[in-house]
Structures are given as structure tokens and as C-alpha cells.
């Protein structure tokens, strides 16, 4: 028997960062798109900002298996998948693919049900580093947790380090059992759309579930719509003409960052505006997402507008705290944070020094509270240091 080598380190200590083809291109994928997106990942600086995975979503294979094996559609991927993987790797990036726990993928291509071990070996032979694993066409009688356990075990023993990205949309109480399947991230929400309503819905559904994510198994609130501005081949995703405003994309990114979601870009990274680049490559916001302890935030709501205005506070490695202020309302509103509520009473003798993650500078020291006006759908994000008053 071949000696088994342990992975160099456990996979996905912090939320994975990358790009996925689904939001913008859905079924319109091919080798050229993947390779040019890998080029863009490097040329735009996204790779150096921390984005590593280039992930092909649904619709990459033939409609039927050939001799039991998954086969890339030769019209879309004329030189096969290893060729694409090699190209992605040559750019210093990691390569991801997609399959499904059911008999078919959501778009009707073959799924991995009862083929888990064979498919894991196939993915390993192509050089795959990340597998997104969907939940469509699950036989009614099959146990969902068991299907994720199967692929989890198959991937852990396929001879290659492959990040396991479970995608069952929060169904069947996934928060309670997914960590034990070996998954490295788990989709906890239905599909995102390029609209503020969708962003708000997903956030509300995961507030209060912060305790379930953590190192090596992250709560995935779905791919980002930052920078899409209504551009998608999939009219369901582009539900609102023009998508979101730049402010809404900024807030969407801040929420995914502080709520510890993976940061998988969904726009066309070959055509990003400066504002999109600035949002996606903000080093201070990314650092909050990538904090090694992966502690979820707690929520403090604004006393006179608790449904719409709130702060999220996340303890960071080393003693700092990330503090985000969010306004979901349709008019400007105040958020005032009493430091008492986050564990810092006046009697301590300490206050907070706030570093603004958008202005990239320290704005001052505050002793008991900090209050600010926030525009509709906007946010503020600080890195707070506990300092002597
Ligand atoms: C959905 C999944 C999406 C995308 C799509 C592909 O189930 O949530 O992210 O992968 O399937 O058909």
C-alpha cells in the first residue's frame, strides 16, 4: 500500500477567497473564460490581495457519464480539465470545480450520487484543489448528512488536498451536522441575486448563527455580487436592472467580511471598475475576514431603530476588535455604540482607538461611546484598539 502523506497543513483555516463562474456566466463557460479570468486575477492584483481559487461551477460536463466517468464537454473544454488546471496553477492560483450530492446537478448534468469515490479520484487526477458540492436531485430517501459524509471521506482520501465546499443552501438543519462531515465551508443560504433585497435577506437569515462557523469549516453566505451591476447571463440572478449601487456593494462586502463568509467573487473580473476593485481589494476589510481565530461577531442593535440599524463586533487575534456599523434603512440614521455593551465599562480605565478601514487612518480615541450618522444602505468599519484613557 502506498504510504499516505498528511496534508502540509489543514485546509481552509480561514474563509477561502476566490472567483466562481456562476453569478455572471452560469451555463456560458469554457476554457478560454477560465484562463482569461485566471490572467485577470493576477493582473488586477486580486491574487496578491488574497484571492486564490478559480472555480468552475455547474454545466462543465457532458450530459452523460462515459464508462462511468465524468467527462468535460469537449466543445467548452477542448483540451480537457487537466489543461485548464495546469494553466490556473501556472498563475500561482488554485483550481476549483463543481459536482452534486444528488443524481444530477441543478442544471441537469450528472451528479456524484453513488460515484463519490470515483469522482474524487477523477478530480484529484485533474489537479482540482476545491470542490463545490451541491444538493439538487438528492433521492428523497437518501440522508443528506450521509451524502456529505461520503464525499468528505472520499476527498480526504483521494490523494490530493481538496477543499470541500458543501452547498445545501441551509437545508435540513445543516448548521448542526456539517462540520462533522469534513466540509471546509457550507452554504447556509439560498442563491444570491444582484439586488439589495437579496443581500439583506441573506444577512438577516444568518444573524444569530455566528457560533456555527469557525476555522476549517466556514459559514458560506454565497458568492459575492460586488461589481456585477446587473451584468449576468442568468436573468434570475440579475433580477434588478443595474444591480446594486457602489455603496450597497461596499456594505455587502463588509458584511460578508465581518460575518466570516468565504469571499468568492462573482462578477466578471476581466472588466472591473475602479470602485469594484477598491471594494474587493480593501486590505483592512480583508484582514478582518481573514483573522486567524475566525470568531463570529455579536450584534448590538440601535435602541431606537433596532430592525434596521445595528453594529457587528468581532474579536480579533491579539486583542483588537472589528466593529462594523450598518444601516439597512432607507434614510440616514444614527448608530451609537456604548462600549459598556461590548465588554468595556468606564470603570476599566480603558477606551477605544478607532482605525477607519475605508479612510485607512486612525480617527481618534473614544472613552465611553462612539456615535455616527450612516447613510442608507451604507456602513462604517473600524479596527478598534483597547487603549488607556
Ligand atoms: C445552485 C447553487 C448555485 C449554483 C447552481 C448551479 O444550487 O446554489 O450556487 O451552483 O446551483 O446550477
PDB file of N, CA and C and ligand atoms in Angstrom, residues 20 22-23 57-59 98 105-108 132 134-136 167-169 187 189-192 222-223, ligand 1:
ATOM      1  N   UNK A  20     -15.784  32.571  -8.752  1.00  0.00           N
ATOM      2  CA  UNK A  20     -16.618  31.462  -9.217  1.00  0.00           C
ATOM      3  C   UNK A  20     -17.394  31.927 -10.449  1.00  0.00           C
ATOM      4  N   UNK A  22     -20.355  31.133 -11.659  1.00  0.00           N
ATOM      5  CA  UNK A  22     -21.808  31.035 -11.766  1.00  0.00           C
ATOM      6  C   UNK A  22     -22.536  32.374 -11.883  1.00  0.00           C
ATOM      7  N   UNK A  23     -22.250  33.314 -10.989  1.00  0.00           N
ATOM      8  CA  UNK A  23     -23.081  34.518 -10.915  1.00  0.00           C
ATOM      9  C   UNK A  23     -23.169  35.264 -12.245  1.00  0.00           C
ATOM     10  N   UNK A  57     -18.205  26.451 -11.953  1.00  0.00           N
ATOM     11  CA  UNK A  57     -19.461  25.965 -11.349  1.00  0.00           C
ATOM     12  C   UNK A  57     -20.134  24.959 -12.291  1.00  0.00           C
ATOM     13  N   UNK A  58     -21.418  24.849 -12.204  1.00  0.00           N
ATOM     14  CA  UNK A  58     -22.223  23.865 -12.950  1.00  0.00           C
ATOM     15  C   UNK A  58     -22.041  24.024 -14.473  1.00  0.00           C
ATOM     16  N   UNK A  59     -22.406  22.958 -15.203  1.00  0.00           N
ATOM     17  CA  UNK A  59     -22.514  22.974 -16.685  1.00  0.00           C
ATOM     18  C   UNK A  59     -21.196  22.754 -17.412  1.00  0.00           C
ATOM     19  N   UNK A  98     -17.000  21.704  -9.582  1.00  0.00           N
ATOM     20  CA  UNK A  98     -18.343  21.611  -9.026  1.00  0.00           C
ATOM     21  C   UNK A  98     -18.938  20.238  -9.324  1.00  0.00           C
ATOM     22  N   UNK A 105     -26.796  17.426 -11.279  1.00  0.00           N
ATOM     23  CA  UNK A 105     -26.532  18.772 -10.786  1.00  0.00           C
ATOM     24  C   UNK A 105     -27.813  19.584 -10.970  1.00  0.00           C
ATOM     25  N   UNK A 106     -27.813  20.804 -10.439  1.00  0.00           N
ATOM     26  CA  UNK A 106     -29.033  21.607 -10.516  1.00  0.00           C
ATOM     27  C   UNK A 106     -29.404  21.920 -11.956  1.00  0.00           C
ATOM     28  N   UNK A 107     -28.412  21.975 -12.834  1.00  0.00           N
ATOM     29  CA  UNK A 107     -28.698  22.259 -14.241  1.00  0.00           C
ATOM     30  C   UNK A 107     -28.897  20.967 -15.042  1.00  0.00           C
ATOM     31  N   UNK A 108     -28.931  19.818 -14.364  1.00  0.00           N
ATOM     32  CA  UNK A 108     -29.269  18.565 -15.048  1.00  0.00           C
ATOM     33  C   UNK A 108     -28.096  17.766 -15.590  1.00  0.00           C
ATOM     34  N   UNK A 132     -16.900  22.339  -5.036  1.00  0.00           N
ATOM     35  CA  UNK A 132     -18.214  22.798  -4.561  1.00  0.00           C
ATOM     36  C   UNK A 132     -19.199  21.667  -4.801  1.00  0.00           C
ATOM     37  N   UNK A 134     -23.103  20.453  -4.547  1.00  0.00           N
ATOM     38  CA  UNK A 134     -24.471  20.957  -4.479  1.00  0.00           C
ATOM     39  C   UNK A 134     -25.453  19.894  -3.943  1.00  0.00           C
ATOM     40  N   UNK A 135     -26.745  20.206  -3.972  1.00  0.00           N
ATOM     41  CA  UNK A 135     -27.726  19.370  -3.252  1.00  0.00           C
ATOM     42  C   UNK A 135     -28.964  19.050  -4.099  1.00  0.00           C
ATOM     43  N   UNK A 136     -28.938  19.363  -5.385  1.00  0.00           N
ATOM     44  CA  UNK A 136     -30.118  19.090  -6.217  1.00  0.00           C
ATOM     45  C   UNK A 136     -30.254  17.590  -6.487  1.00  0.00           C
ATOM     46  N   UNK A 167     -22.746  22.697  -0.413  1.00  0.00           N
ATOM     47  CA  UNK A 167     -23.698  23.718  -0.879  1.00  0.00           C
ATOM     48  C   UNK A 167     -25.116  23.176  -0.785  1.00  0.00           C
ATOM     49  N   UNK A 168     -25.664  23.125   0.438  1.00  0.00           N
ATOM     50  CA  UNK A 168     -27.044  22.634   0.513  1.00  0.00           C
ATOM     51  C   UNK A 168     -28.012  23.729   0.975  1.00  0.00           C
ATOM     52  N   UNK A 169     -27.600  24.978   0.805  1.00  0.00           N
ATOM     53  CA  UNK A 169     -28.480  26.154   0.950  1.00  0.00           C
ATOM     54  C   UNK A 169     -29.086  26.299   2.349  1.00  0.00           C
ATOM     55  N   UNK A 187     -22.633  26.252   2.431  1.00  0.00           N
ATOM     56  CA  UNK A 187     -23.610  27.260   2.062  1.00  0.00           C
ATOM     57  C   UNK A 187     -24.782  27.166   3.018  1.00  0.00           C
ATOM     58  N   UNK A 189     -27.356  29.513   2.817  1.00  0.00           N
ATOM     59  CA  UNK A 189     -28.416  30.366   2.274  1.00  0.00           C
ATOM     60  C   UNK A 189     -28.832  29.894   0.885  1.00  0.00           C
ATOM     61  N   UNK A 190     -30.014  30.328   0.471  1.00  0.00           N
ATOM     62  CA  UNK A 190     -30.427  30.132  -0.920  1.00  0.00           C
ATOM     63  C   UNK A 190     -29.574  31.013  -1.819  1.00  0.00           C
ATOM     64  N   UNK A 191     -29.787  30.922  -3.130  1.00  0.00           N
ATOM     65  CA  UNK A 191     -28.906  31.633  -4.070  1.00  0.00           C
ATOM     66  C   UNK A 191     -29.046  33.147  -3.971  1.00  0.00           C
ATOM     67  N   UNK A 192     -27.926  33.804  -4.035  1.00  0.00           N
ATOM     68  CA  UNK A 192     -27.908  35.270  -4.011  1.00  0.00           C
ATOM     69  C   UNK A 192     -28.377  35.816  -5.363  1.00  0.00           C
ATOM     70  N   UNK A 222     -22.894  32.634   0.332  1.00  0.00           N
ATOM     71  CA  UNK A 222     -22.961  32.605  -1.141  1.00  0.00           C
ATOM     72  C   UNK A 222     -21.952  33.562  -1.771  1.00  0.00           C
ATOM     73  N   UNK A 223     -21.782  33.380  -3.066  1.00  0.00           N
ATOM     74  CA  UNK A 223     -20.790  34.178  -3.793  1.00  0.00           C
ATOM     75  C   UNK A 223     -21.186  35.652  -3.761  1.00  0.00           C
TER      76      UNK A 223
HETATM   77  C1  LIG B   1     -27.418  26.096  -7.057  1.00  0.00           C
HETATM   78  C2  LIG B   1     -26.305  26.720  -6.242  1.00  0.00           C
HETATM   79  C3  LIG B   1     -25.679  27.815  -7.076  1.00  0.00           C
HETATM   80  C4  LIG B   1     -25.160  27.239  -8.363  1.00  0.00           C
HETATM   81  C5  LIG B   1     -26.264  26.496  -9.109  1.00  0.00           C
HETATM   82  C6  LIG B   1     -25.746  25.758 -10.324  1.00  0.00           C
HETATM   83  O1  LIG B   1     -27.988  25.075  -6.338  1.00  0.00           O
HETATM   84  O2  LIG B   1     -26.821  27.214  -5.056  1.00  0.00           O
HETATM   85  O3  LIG B   1     -24.654  28.453  -6.345  1.00  0.00           O
HETATM   86  O4  LIG B   1     -24.086  26.377  -8.096  1.00  0.00           O
HETATM   87  O5  LIG B   1     -26.899  25.567  -8.272  1.00  0.00           O
HETATM   88  O6  LIG B   1     -26.765  25.083 -11.005  1.00  0.00           O
END
